[in-house]
Tab-separated table of C-alpha atoms and ligand atoms in Angstrom:
chain	number	residue	atom	x	y	z
A	1	UNK	CA	91.175	91.594	124.142
A	2	UNK	CA	89.276	88.764	125.870
A	3	UNK	CA	90.789	85.286	126.026
A	4	UNK	CA	89.486	82.712	123.562
A	5	UNK	CA	89.015	79.006	124.183
A	6	UNK	CA	88.855	76.852	121.068
A	7	UNK	CA	87.277	73.698	122.388
A	8	UNK	CA	87.050	70.118	121.221
A	9	UNK	CA	88.943	70.158	117.936
A	10	UNK	CA	91.790	68.119	116.512
A	11	UNK	CA	94.894	70.278	116.687
A	12	UNK	CA	97.209	69.703	113.723
A	13	UNK	CA	100.752	70.928	113.259
A	14	UNK	CA	103.393	69.813	110.780
A	15	UNK	CA	104.582	67.379	113.478
A	16	UNK	CA	101.353	65.583	114.356
A	17	UNK	CA	97.771	65.833	115.531
A	18	UNK	CA	95.833	65.336	118.766
A	19	UNK	CA	92.505	66.127	120.340
A	20	UNK	CA	93.098	69.316	122.330
A	21	UNK	CA	91.673	72.648	123.369
A	22	UNK	CA	93.563	75.853	122.680
A	23	UNK	CA	93.570	79.010	124.795
A	24	UNK	CA	94.560	82.284	123.135
A	25	UNK	CA	95.528	85.170	125.395
A	26	UNK	CA	96.773	88.638	124.495
A	27	UNK	CA	97.367	87.581	120.920
A	28	UNK	CA	99.424	84.494	121.733
A	29	UNK	CA	98.851	80.780	122.206
A	30	UNK	CA	98.646	80.415	125.984
A	31	UNK	CA	97.777	76.729	126.391
A	32	UNK	CA	97.155	73.607	124.326
A	33	UNK	CA	95.805	70.537	126.078
A	34	UNK	CA	92.886	68.294	126.818
A	35	UNK	CA	89.951	69.460	128.924
A	36	UNK	CA	91.133	73.028	129.486
A	37	UNK	CA	88.871	75.191	131.627
A	38	UNK	CA	87.530	78.349	130.070
A	39	UNK	CA	89.262	81.401	131.569
A	40	UNK	CA	86.859	83.957	133.065
A	41	UNK	CA	85.163	86.014	130.362
A	42	UNK	CA	86.666	83.946	127.552
A	43	UNK	CA	84.997	83.711	124.167
A	44	UNK	CA	84.223	80.088	123.376
A	45	UNK	CA	84.644	78.606	119.908
A	46	UNK	CA	83.193	75.143	119.457
A	47	UNK	CA	85.621	73.209	117.239
A	48	UNK	CA	83.932	69.811	117.667
A	49	UNK	CA	84.504	67.716	114.541
A	50	UNK	CA	86.909	70.342	113.176
A	51	UNK	CA	90.635	70.609	112.582
A	52	UNK	CA	92.468	73.411	114.382
A	53	UNK	CA	95.374	74.537	112.211
A	54	UNK	CA	98.030	77.246	112.270
A	55	UNK	CA	96.676	80.172	110.248
A	56	UNK	CA	97.815	80.069	106.645
A	57	UNK	CA	100.885	81.968	105.526
A	58	UNK	CA	100.645	83.146	101.933
A	59	UNK	CA	104.252	83.851	100.976
A	60	UNK	CA	103.387	85.344	97.585
A	61	UNK	CA	100.909	88.184	97.138
A	62	UNK	CA	100.634	91.376	95.098
A	63	UNK	CA	98.235	93.831	96.738
A	64	UNK	CA	97.721	97.325	95.381
A	65	UNK	CA	100.494	96.699	92.858
A	66	UNK	CA	100.695	99.155	89.951
A	67	UNK	CA	101.461	97.030	86.897
A	68	UNK	CA	100.921	97.004	83.119
A	69	UNK	CA	99.248	100.417	83.136
A	70	UNK	CA	96.739	99.598	85.860
A	71	UNK	CA	96.589	98.734	89.572
A	72	UNK	CA	95.612	95.285	90.822
A	73	UNK	CA	92.051	95.066	92.099
A	74	UNK	CA	92.740	94.114	95.712
A	75	UNK	CA	94.329	96.625	98.047
A	76	UNK	CA	95.737	95.764	101.464
A	77	UNK	CA	92.316	96.064	103.084
A	78	UNK	CA	90.237	93.970	100.702
A	79	UNK	CA	93.034	91.502	99.993
A	80	UNK	CA	93.851	90.769	103.614
A	81	UNK	CA	90.154	90.598	104.540
A	82	UNK	CA	89.684	87.984	101.812
A	83	UNK	CA	92.739	86.174	103.181
A	84	UNK	CA	91.200	86.079	106.669
A	85	UNK	CA	87.929	84.714	105.257
A	86	UNK	CA	89.938	81.814	103.863
A	87	UNK	CA	92.029	81.099	106.982
A	88	UNK	CA	95.183	82.948	105.935
A	89	UNK	CA	96.570	85.124	108.707
A	90	UNK	CA	99.957	86.197	107.346
A	91	UNK	CA	100.951	87.424	103.924
A	92	UNK	CA	104.293	88.285	102.386
A	93	UNK	CA	103.789	90.888	99.701
A	94	UNK	CA	106.196	92.127	97.037
A	95	UNK	CA	107.314	95.754	97.091
A	96	UNK	CA	107.824	96.773	93.466
A	97	UNK	CA	110.026	99.799	92.835
A	98	UNK	CA	109.457	101.581	89.535
A	99	UNK	CA	112.380	101.391	87.153
A	100	UNK	CA	115.173	103.465	88.745
A	101	UNK	CA	113.184	104.166	91.895
A	102	UNK	CA	115.234	103.696	95.083
A	103	UNK	CA	113.904	100.591	96.812
A	104	UNK	CA	113.710	102.366	100.190
A	105	UNK	CA	111.376	104.914	98.636
A	106	UNK	CA	109.212	102.123	97.196
A	107	UNK	CA	109.153	100.473	100.614
A	108	UNK	CA	107.730	103.591	102.208
A	109	UNK	CA	104.935	103.680	99.587
A	110	UNK	CA	104.067	100.066	100.388
A	111	UNK	CA	104.228	100.752	104.132
A	112	UNK	CA	101.649	103.495	103.681
A	113	UNK	CA	99.295	101.216	101.749
A	114	UNK	CA	99.787	98.254	104.052
A	115	UNK	CA	98.801	100.282	107.110
A	116	UNK	CA	95.216	99.181	106.314
A	117	UNK	CA	96.013	95.459	106.394
A	118	UNK	CA	93.806	93.295	108.575
A	119	UNK	CA	96.269	90.424	108.992
A	120	UNK	CA	100.009	90.455	109.674
A	121	UNK	CA	102.269	91.107	106.734
A	122	UNK	CA	105.907	91.174	105.734
A	123	UNK	CA	107.619	92.310	102.559
A	124	UNK	CA	109.854	90.893	99.871
A	125	UNK	CA	111.577	93.364	97.550
A	126	UNK	CA	111.346	92.992	93.781
A	127	UNK	CA	114.702	93.722	92.183
A	128	UNK	CA	113.075	95.615	89.337
A	129	UNK	CA	116.341	97.203	88.248
A	130	UNK	CA	119.958	96.762	89.192
A	131	UNK	CA	122.654	99.278	90.027
A	132	UNK	CA	124.930	100.559	92.775
A	133	UNK	CA	122.154	102.347	94.587
A	134	UNK	CA	119.948	99.269	94.629
A	135	UNK	CA	122.804	97.147	95.972
A	136	UNK	CA	123.619	99.769	98.621
A	137	UNK	CA	120.028	100.093	99.829
A	138	UNK	CA	119.714	96.341	100.233
A	139	UNK	CA	121.703	96.652	103.451
A	140	UNK	CA	119.256	98.946	105.316
A	141	UNK	CA	116.378	97.019	103.786
A	142	UNK	CA	117.652	93.833	105.410
A	143	UNK	CA	119.223	95.162	108.584
A	144	UNK	CA	116.962	98.069	109.492
A	145	UNK	CA	113.630	97.265	107.856
A	146	UNK	CA	113.396	93.487	107.988
A	147	UNK	CA	112.977	93.021	104.236
A	148	UNK	CA	115.131	89.911	103.973
A	149	UNK	CA	114.163	88.397	100.608
A	150	UNK	CA	114.621	89.706	97.074
A	151	UNK	CA	112.918	88.554	93.897
A	152	UNK	CA	114.890	88.493	90.648
A	153	UNK	CA	113.314	88.076	87.211
A	154	UNK	CA	114.635	86.049	84.288
A	155	UNK	CA	111.518	87.034	82.306
A	156	UNK	CA	109.786	90.227	81.102
A	157	UNK	CA	112.376	91.460	78.611
A	158	UNK	CA	112.492	95.245	78.472
A	159	UNK	CA	110.887	95.391	81.918
A	160	UNK	CA	111.774	93.455	85.026
A	161	UNK	CA	114.193	91.038	83.366
A	162	UNK	CA	117.793	91.257	84.555
A	163	UNK	CA	120.867	89.925	82.770
A	164	UNK	CA	122.667	86.882	84.126
A	165	UNK	CA	125.517	89.196	85.168
A	166	UNK	CA	123.102	91.313	87.210
A	167	UNK	CA	121.579	88.228	88.772
A	168	UNK	CA	125.019	86.958	89.784
A	169	UNK	CA	125.770	90.332	91.384
A	170	UNK	CA	122.394	90.356	93.119
A	171	UNK	CA	122.733	86.796	94.442
A	172	UNK	CA	126.191	87.632	95.809
A	173	UNK	CA	124.792	90.710	97.521
A	174	UNK	CA	122.077	88.543	99.099
A	175	UNK	CA	124.750	86.140	100.312
A	176	UNK	CA	126.695	89.003	101.907
A	177	UNK	CA	123.575	90.153	103.754
A	178	UNK	CA	122.148	86.737	104.663
A	179	UNK	CA	119.078	87.552	102.567
A	180	UNK	CA	117.135	84.996	100.543
A	181	UNK	CA	117.049	85.463	96.754
A	182	UNK	CA	113.883	84.436	94.942
A	183	UNK	CA	113.582	83.791	91.256
A	184	UNK	CA	110.895	84.150	88.602
A	185	UNK	CA	112.232	81.444	86.320
A	186	UNK	CA	111.207	81.741	82.681
A	187	UNK	CA	113.521	82.461	79.754
A	188	UNK	CA	112.589	86.062	78.889
A	189	UNK	CA	114.621	86.244	75.689
A	190	UNK	CA	112.809	83.286	74.127
A	191	UNK	CA	109.423	84.502	75.371
A	192	UNK	CA	109.986	87.868	73.647
A	193	UNK	CA	110.978	86.057	70.456
A	194	UNK	CA	107.931	83.761	70.519
A	195	UNK	CA	105.570	86.629	71.329
A	196	UNK	CA	106.661	88.620	68.267
A	197	UNK	CA	106.528	85.542	66.072
A	198	UNK	CA	103.007	84.652	67.243
A	199	UNK	CA	101.675	88.182	66.840
A	200	UNK	CA	103.253	88.416	63.364
A	201	UNK	CA	101.415	85.188	62.469
A	202	UNK	CA	98.136	86.701	63.648
A	203	UNK	CA	97.894	84.765	66.920
A	204	UNK	CA	96.752	87.710	69.029
A	205	UNK	CA	94.176	86.148	71.410
A	206	UNK	CA	94.797	84.701	74.885
A	207	UNK	CA	95.772	81.307	73.402
A	208	UNK	CA	99.016	83.005	72.343
A	209	UNK	CA	99.956	83.460	76.006
A	210	UNK	CA	100.841	79.819	76.826
A	211	UNK	CA	102.238	79.307	73.322
A	212	UNK	CA	104.753	82.071	73.995
A	213	UNK	CA	105.762	80.594	77.354
A	214	UNK	CA	106.248	76.836	76.888
A	215	UNK	CA	107.221	74.774	79.945
A	216	UNK	CA	110.747	74.132	78.635
A	217	UNK	CA	111.476	77.827	79.119
A	218	UNK	CA	110.605	77.501	82.788
A	219	UNK	CA	112.698	74.349	83.035
A	220	UNK	CA	115.731	76.011	81.446
A	221	UNK	CA	115.491	79.129	83.601
A	222	UNK	CA	115.031	77.082	86.761
A	223	UNK	CA	118.117	74.997	86.022
A	224	UNK	CA	120.044	78.208	85.266
A	225	UNK	CA	118.982	79.953	88.472
A	226	UNK	CA	119.564	76.886	90.641
A	227	UNK	CA	122.995	76.430	89.059
A	228	UNK	CA	123.896	80.034	89.784
A	229	UNK	CA	122.770	79.672	93.382
A	230	UNK	CA	124.645	76.398	93.798
A	231	UNK	CA	127.907	77.763	92.389
A	232	UNK	CA	127.598	81.034	94.318
A	233	UNK	CA	126.703	79.149	97.502
A	234	UNK	CA	123.563	81.059	98.223
A	235	UNK	CA	120.136	79.478	98.857
A	236	UNK	CA	117.295	80.102	96.454
A	237	UNK	CA	113.510	80.274	96.631
A	238	UNK	CA	111.805	79.474	93.325
A	239	UNK	CA	108.391	81.150	93.132
A	240	UNK	CA	105.291	79.866	91.313
A	241	UNK	CA	106.636	76.569	89.959
A	242	UNK	CA	104.216	75.382	87.273
A	243	UNK	CA	106.160	73.003	85.024
A	244	UNK	CA	107.270	69.421	85.607
A	245	UNK	CA	110.756	70.298	84.322
A	246	UNK	CA	111.148	72.997	86.979
A	247	UNK	CA	109.870	70.829	89.826
A	248	UNK	CA	112.202	68.024	88.769
A	249	UNK	CA	115.208	70.385	88.619
A	250	UNK	CA	114.457	71.577	92.143
A	251	UNK	CA	114.030	68.022	93.409
A	252	UNK	CA	117.342	66.942	91.881
A	253	UNK	CA	119.149	69.959	93.361
A	254	UNK	CA	117.720	69.308	96.820
A	255	UNK	CA	118.874	65.705	96.602
A	256	UNK	CA	122.431	66.858	96.085
A	257	UNK	CA	122.159	69.194	99.056
A	258	UNK	CA	121.486	72.533	97.387
A	259	UNK	CA	119.403	74.848	99.579
A	260	UNK	CA	116.621	75.473	97.129
A	261	UNK	CA	113.000	75.861	98.139
A	262	UNK	CA	110.216	75.516	95.569
A	263	UNK	CA	106.759	77.057	95.782
A	264	UNK	CA	103.724	76.113	93.741
A	265	UNK	CA	100.186	77.465	93.580
A	266	UNK	CA	96.879	75.586	93.945
A	267	UNK	CA	95.910	76.731	90.453
A	268	UNK	CA	98.812	74.879	88.889
A	269	UNK	CA	97.642	71.693	90.584
A	270	UNK	CA	94.140	71.795	89.166
A	271	UNK	CA	93.686	74.161	86.235
A	272	UNK	CA	95.119	73.310	82.830
A	273	UNK	CA	96.030	75.206	79.689
A	274	UNK	CA	92.696	74.469	77.975
A	275	UNK	CA	91.339	77.577	79.758
A	276	UNK	CA	93.159	79.707	77.183
A	277	UNK	CA	91.026	78.175	74.407
A	278	UNK	CA	87.792	79.332	76.075
A	279	UNK	CA	85.583	81.178	73.561
A	280	UNK	CA	84.729	83.887	76.121
A	281	UNK	CA	87.613	86.374	76.141
A	282	UNK	CA	86.932	87.282	79.789
A	283	UNK	CA	87.401	83.681	80.881
A	284	UNK	CA	90.511	83.040	78.803
A	285	UNK	CA	92.088	86.390	79.736
A	286	UNK	CA	91.073	85.930	83.365
A	287	UNK	CA	93.513	83.025	83.489
A	288	UNK	CA	96.444	84.903	81.979
A	289	UNK	CA	99.277	84.798	84.427
A	290	UNK	CA	102.952	84.009	84.166
A	291	UNK	CA	104.000	81.290	84.117
A	292	UNK	CA	100.740	80.116	82.525
A	293	UNK	CA	98.554	77.166	83.443
A	294	UNK	CA	100.097	74.067	81.886
A	295	UNK	CA	98.898	70.974	80.018
A	296	UNK	CA	97.319	68.485	82.417
A	297	UNK	CA	100.281	66.123	82.664
A	298	UNK	CA	102.249	68.742	84.632
A	299	UNK	CA	99.760	68.517	87.478
A	300	UNK	CA	100.732	64.944	88.338
A	301	UNK	CA	104.396	65.970	88.453
A	302	UNK	CA	103.632	68.865	90.797
A	303	UNK	CA	101.571	66.677	93.132
A	304	UNK	CA	104.365	64.154	93.179
A	305	UNK	CA	106.844	66.937	93.983
A	306	UNK	CA	104.679	68.124	96.871
A	307	UNK	CA	104.422	64.588	98.213
A	308	UNK	CA	108.146	63.862	97.870
A	309	UNK	CA	109.297	67.176	99.328
A	310	UNK	CA	110.800	68.487	96.091
A	311	UNK	CA	108.352	71.375	96.462
A	312	UNK	CA	107.967	72.819	99.933
A	313	UNK	CA	105.494	75.692	99.984
A	314	UNK	CA	102.277	76.918	98.419
A	315	UNK	CA	101.407	80.534	97.757
A	316	UNK	CA	98.769	82.163	95.617
A	317	UNK	CA	100.639	84.824	93.622
A	318	UNK	CA	97.431	86.729	94.317
A	319	UNK	CA	97.453	89.459	91.681
A	320	UNK	CA	93.879	89.903	90.619
A	321	UNK	CA	92.203	92.091	88.074
A	322	UNK	CA	88.630	92.693	87.014
A	323	UNK	CA	87.345	91.552	83.653
A	324	UNK	CA	87.398	95.186	82.482
A	325	UNK	CA	91.069	95.483	83.391
A	326	UNK	CA	91.930	92.316	81.484
A	327	UNK	CA	90.205	93.730	78.397
A	328	UNK	CA	93.216	96.025	77.927
A	329	UNK	CA	94.606	93.039	76.048
A	330	UNK	CA	91.618	92.390	73.801
A	331	UNK	CA	93.602	93.292	70.681
A	332	UNK	CA	96.851	91.541	71.652
A	333	UNK	CA	97.438	88.977	74.373
A	334	UNK	CA	100.751	90.594	75.361
A	335	UNK	CA	98.765	93.511	76.815
A	336	UNK	CA	96.545	91.414	79.079
A	337	UNK	CA	97.536	92.259	82.668
A	338	UNK	CA	99.318	89.205	84.073
A	339	UNK	CA	97.951	87.698	87.238
A	340	UNK	CA	95.108	85.805	88.913
A	341	UNK	CA	93.448	85.862	92.328
A	342	UNK	CA	93.261	83.172	94.966
A	343	UNK	CA	94.266	84.549	98.377
A	344	UNK	CA	90.879	83.467	99.784
A	345	UNK	CA	90.768	79.986	98.291
A	346	UNK	CA	94.187	78.410	98.833
A	347	UNK	CA	93.413	76.430	101.984
A	348	UNK	CA	90.047	75.233	100.698
A	349	UNK	CA	91.335	74.052	97.344
A	350	UNK	CA	94.430	72.416	98.781
A	351	UNK	CA	92.481	70.635	101.498
A	352	UNK	CA	89.906	69.386	99.035
A	353	UNK	CA	92.350	68.260	96.351
A	354	UNK	CA	95.129	67.230	98.694
A	355	UNK	CA	93.724	65.879	101.952
A	356	UNK	CA	90.307	64.683	100.763
A	357	UNK	CA	91.860	62.803	97.864
A	358	UNK	CA	94.517	61.192	100.045
A	359	UNK	CA	97.476	62.977	98.464
A	360	UNK	CA	98.400	64.981	101.577
A	361	UNK	CA	98.100	64.216	105.254
A	362	UNK	CA	96.714	67.031	107.394
A	363	UNK	CA	100.266	67.437	108.792
A	364	UNK	CA	101.742	67.837	105.312
A	365	UNK	CA	98.928	70.278	104.549
A	366	UNK	CA	100.071	72.403	107.496
A	367	UNK	CA	103.694	72.204	106.337
A	368	UNK	CA	102.666	73.341	102.855
A	369	UNK	CA	100.302	76.112	103.886
A	370	UNK	CA	102.159	77.683	106.801
A	371	UNK	CA	105.034	75.949	108.592
A	372	UNK	CA	107.453	75.649	105.674
A	373	UNK	CA	106.915	79.250	104.583
A	374	UNK	CA	107.514	80.353	108.173
A	375	UNK	CA	110.848	78.549	108.138
A	376	UNK	CA	111.869	79.698	104.662
A	377	UNK	CA	111.196	83.322	105.537
A	378	UNK	CA	112.485	83.245	109.091
A	379	UNK	CA	109.171	83.658	110.874
A	380	UNK	CA	109.261	80.329	112.667
A	381	UNK	CA	108.006	79.613	115.359
A	382	UNK	CA	106.178	82.923	115.840
A	383	UNK	CA	104.185	81.961	112.749
A	384	UNK	CA	103.274	78.554	111.323
A	385	UNK	CA	103.215	76.783	114.685
A	386	UNK	CA	100.793	76.426	117.579
A	387	UNK	CA	103.497	76.351	120.240
A	388	UNK	CA	102.895	78.139	123.520
A	389	UNK	CA	103.955	81.731	122.953
A	390	UNK	CA	103.443	81.643	119.173
A	391	UNK	CA	101.113	84.232	117.674
A	392	UNK	CA	97.510	83.098	118.060
A	393	UNK	CA	96.955	82.701	114.315
A	394	UNK	CA	94.475	79.874	113.944
A	395	UNK	CA	92.193	78.469	111.262
A	396	UNK	CA	89.367	76.154	112.332
A	397	UNK	CA	88.439	73.960	109.378
A	398	UNK	CA	85.267	71.912	109.223
A	399	UNK	CA	86.045	68.885	107.026
A	400	UNK	CA	82.382	68.109	106.432
A	401	UNK	CA	81.295	71.560	105.296
A	402	UNK	CA	81.103	72.239	101.556
A	403	UNK	CA	81.234	75.465	99.590
A	404	UNK	CA	80.948	76.386	95.942
A	405	UNK	CA	83.621	78.930	95.073
A	406	UNK	CA	82.417	81.829	92.962
A	407	UNK	CA	83.158	85.455	92.124
A	408	UNK	CA	79.614	86.231	93.321
A	409	UNK	CA	80.308	85.172	96.883
A	410	UNK	CA	84.044	85.786	97.315
A	411	UNK	CA	85.543	88.667	99.312
A	412	UNK	CA	88.268	89.248	96.727
A	413	UNK	CA	87.601	92.577	95.043
A	414	UNK	CA	86.989	91.297	91.531
A	415	UNK	CA	84.248	89.939	89.302
A	416	UNK	CA	86.260	86.889	88.239
A	417	UNK	CA	87.412	83.692	89.902
A	418	UNK	CA	89.651	81.016	88.438
A	419	UNK	CA	87.729	78.634	90.745
A	420	UNK	CA	84.250	79.588	89.486
A	421	UNK	CA	81.761	76.830	90.264
A	422	UNK	CA	84.225	74.473	91.970
A	423	UNK	CA	82.781	72.713	94.987
A	424	UNK	CA	85.188	72.110	97.845
A	425	UNK	CA	84.679	70.009	100.968
A	426	UNK	CA	86.555	71.306	103.987
A	427	UNK	CA	85.795	74.932	104.832
A	428	UNK	CA	87.443	77.366	107.237
A	429	UNK	CA	84.701	78.342	109.677
A	430	UNK	CA	86.743	80.457	112.111
A	431	UNK	CA	89.931	82.461	111.758
A	432	UNK	CA	91.878	84.058	114.586
A	433	UNK	CA	94.541	86.580	113.652
A	434	UNK	CA	96.858	87.237	116.594
A	435	UNK	CA	93.955	86.302	118.836
A	436	UNK	CA	91.328	88.487	117.109
A	437	UNK	CA	88.324	86.514	115.901
A	438	UNK	CA	88.300	87.916	112.365
A	439	UNK	CA	86.179	85.292	110.600
A	440	UNK	CA	83.292	83.777	112.536
A	441	UNK	CA	81.267	81.360	110.471
A	442	UNK	CA	80.531	83.702	107.603
A	443	UNK	CA	80.878	86.914	109.560
A	444	UNK	CA	83.968	88.872	108.436
A	445	UNK	CA	85.106	91.086	111.293
A	446	UNK	CA	88.457	92.168	109.943
A	447	UNK	CA	89.306	95.654	111.176
A	448	UNK	CA	91.313	97.935	108.892
A	449	UNK	CA	94.796	98.452	110.251
A	450	UNK	CA	94.747	95.611	112.758
A	451	UNK	CA	97.484	93.687	110.921
A	452	UNK	CA	101.057	94.243	112.069
A	453	UNK	CA	104.245	94.522	110.090
A	454	UNK	CA	106.577	91.541	110.471
A	455	UNK	CA	110.216	92.584	110.170
A	456	UNK	CA	112.260	89.496	109.353
A	457	UNK	CA	115.807	88.750	110.369
A	458	UNK	CA	118.417	87.766	107.807
A	459	UNK	CA	119.638	84.196	107.952
A	460	UNK	CA	123.310	84.831	108.620
A	461	UNK	CA	126.154	83.212	106.738
A	462	UNK	CA	125.048	79.577	107.064
A	463	UNK	CA	121.366	80.094	106.362
A	464	UNK	CA	120.349	77.714	109.132
A	465	UNK	CA	116.659	76.977	109.533
A	466	UNK	CA	115.707	76.927	105.859
A	467	UNK	CA	113.620	73.929	104.933
B	501	LIG	O1	101.453	86.756	86.306
B	501	LIG	C1	101.898	86.944	87.434
B	501	LIG	N1	102.408	85.943	88.088
B	501	LIG	N2	101.865	88.177	87.963
B	501	LIG	C2	102.432	88.570	89.169
B	501	LIG	C3	103.892	88.877	89.044
B	501	LIG	C4	104.767	87.662	89.169
B	501	LIG	O2	105.522	87.378	88.266
B	501	LIG	O3	104.731	86.991	90.198
B	502	LIG	ZN1	106.848	85.981	89.150
B	503	LIG	ZN1	103.976	87.030	91.869
């Protein structure tokens, strides 16, 4: 692979920014400094007027996932290509064992699928059932395969939901192994109750979805999970925080020294629950995900939490379906496949809403889109930094360029976008993934299989390094 010189941009990391050139060699950052000479045969990227950022890390994706009687629309090839087109160069995807399936067996299925990835990837493991075999296989997952984070569910009664007793056992097992537990925090018992009540009352359309999952249920479950983690002395990563109550609970816990890391999604910062009232079923159903989009007032609380440090990371929870797939729930909202896309749009939306509107500095943007996830999942400084020797994962963002986001022009493999028609200012014009120039001003050059697996180390007993 030829060297690359990224010339004339403003290099931004979580720690600061400066005018500098960047040389990438053999997949790594080889030099960062002013006025660097182009190595012989180097490819030149003109970054004049642009910001040069660590490539995005999306810590929350679902590619190729079989779920709710279907399979999500993006596989590891299309999903990671879309990621590259939006400046994301690392993803952490969730392996989802079927009920009773040994997690090591599920891992090997995911490894087969992920062999086509075009950007680097690591895995979390969904704890989709609990038992002796699951607990036993967690050890080789962590120590031999580098799967060092486990997601537990307090929601989806009759499916993924675990009892509090199982969660306690699972958190303790994570502590033993130095693995990081993650939590989907919604009260599944109350959701099941509200769903049956709503359907019995004839509320069967998509508007029933948020009604069955009010924000208090996320608040309660977040407090419960954080309390369990605090008492059991294990850190916790709270995925897809959407409700003010949840963000506040995380902020309070962090203030008293609990190692809890909260993640939110760009959608929760900008899209509100009115989408579920849309007269077009495809639009309303297209927004069905869990937790749901919230009433507008929650957005201010989430922004405030990002600014204050109560929330530390952003992911996408990329789990996209076509309109036809969502129509499985035309008769009853509980059958609408849960999930929305966004792997391609995260950096654009967050830059536009965060940096352009003065809510985030470019440095905080880097912390929220890559550096903090790298620390939380033990990939720092190989990922999320532009230090010499780090992987040459780079996004060059032109702050003056605009784009209108749309399903018609996206690379995500679906005919729907939650961002349809939204204009953003600040567009990723080049992406380098371990030194490969995978996105060159509209030209997607992602090669199937060029992404590498990222085994992650456990944290050890003190969990140092977590943000
Ligand atoms: O609705 C969602 N979020 N689907 C993906 C699975 C999950 O809970 O993250
Ligand atoms: Zn979840
Ligand atoms: Zn998810």
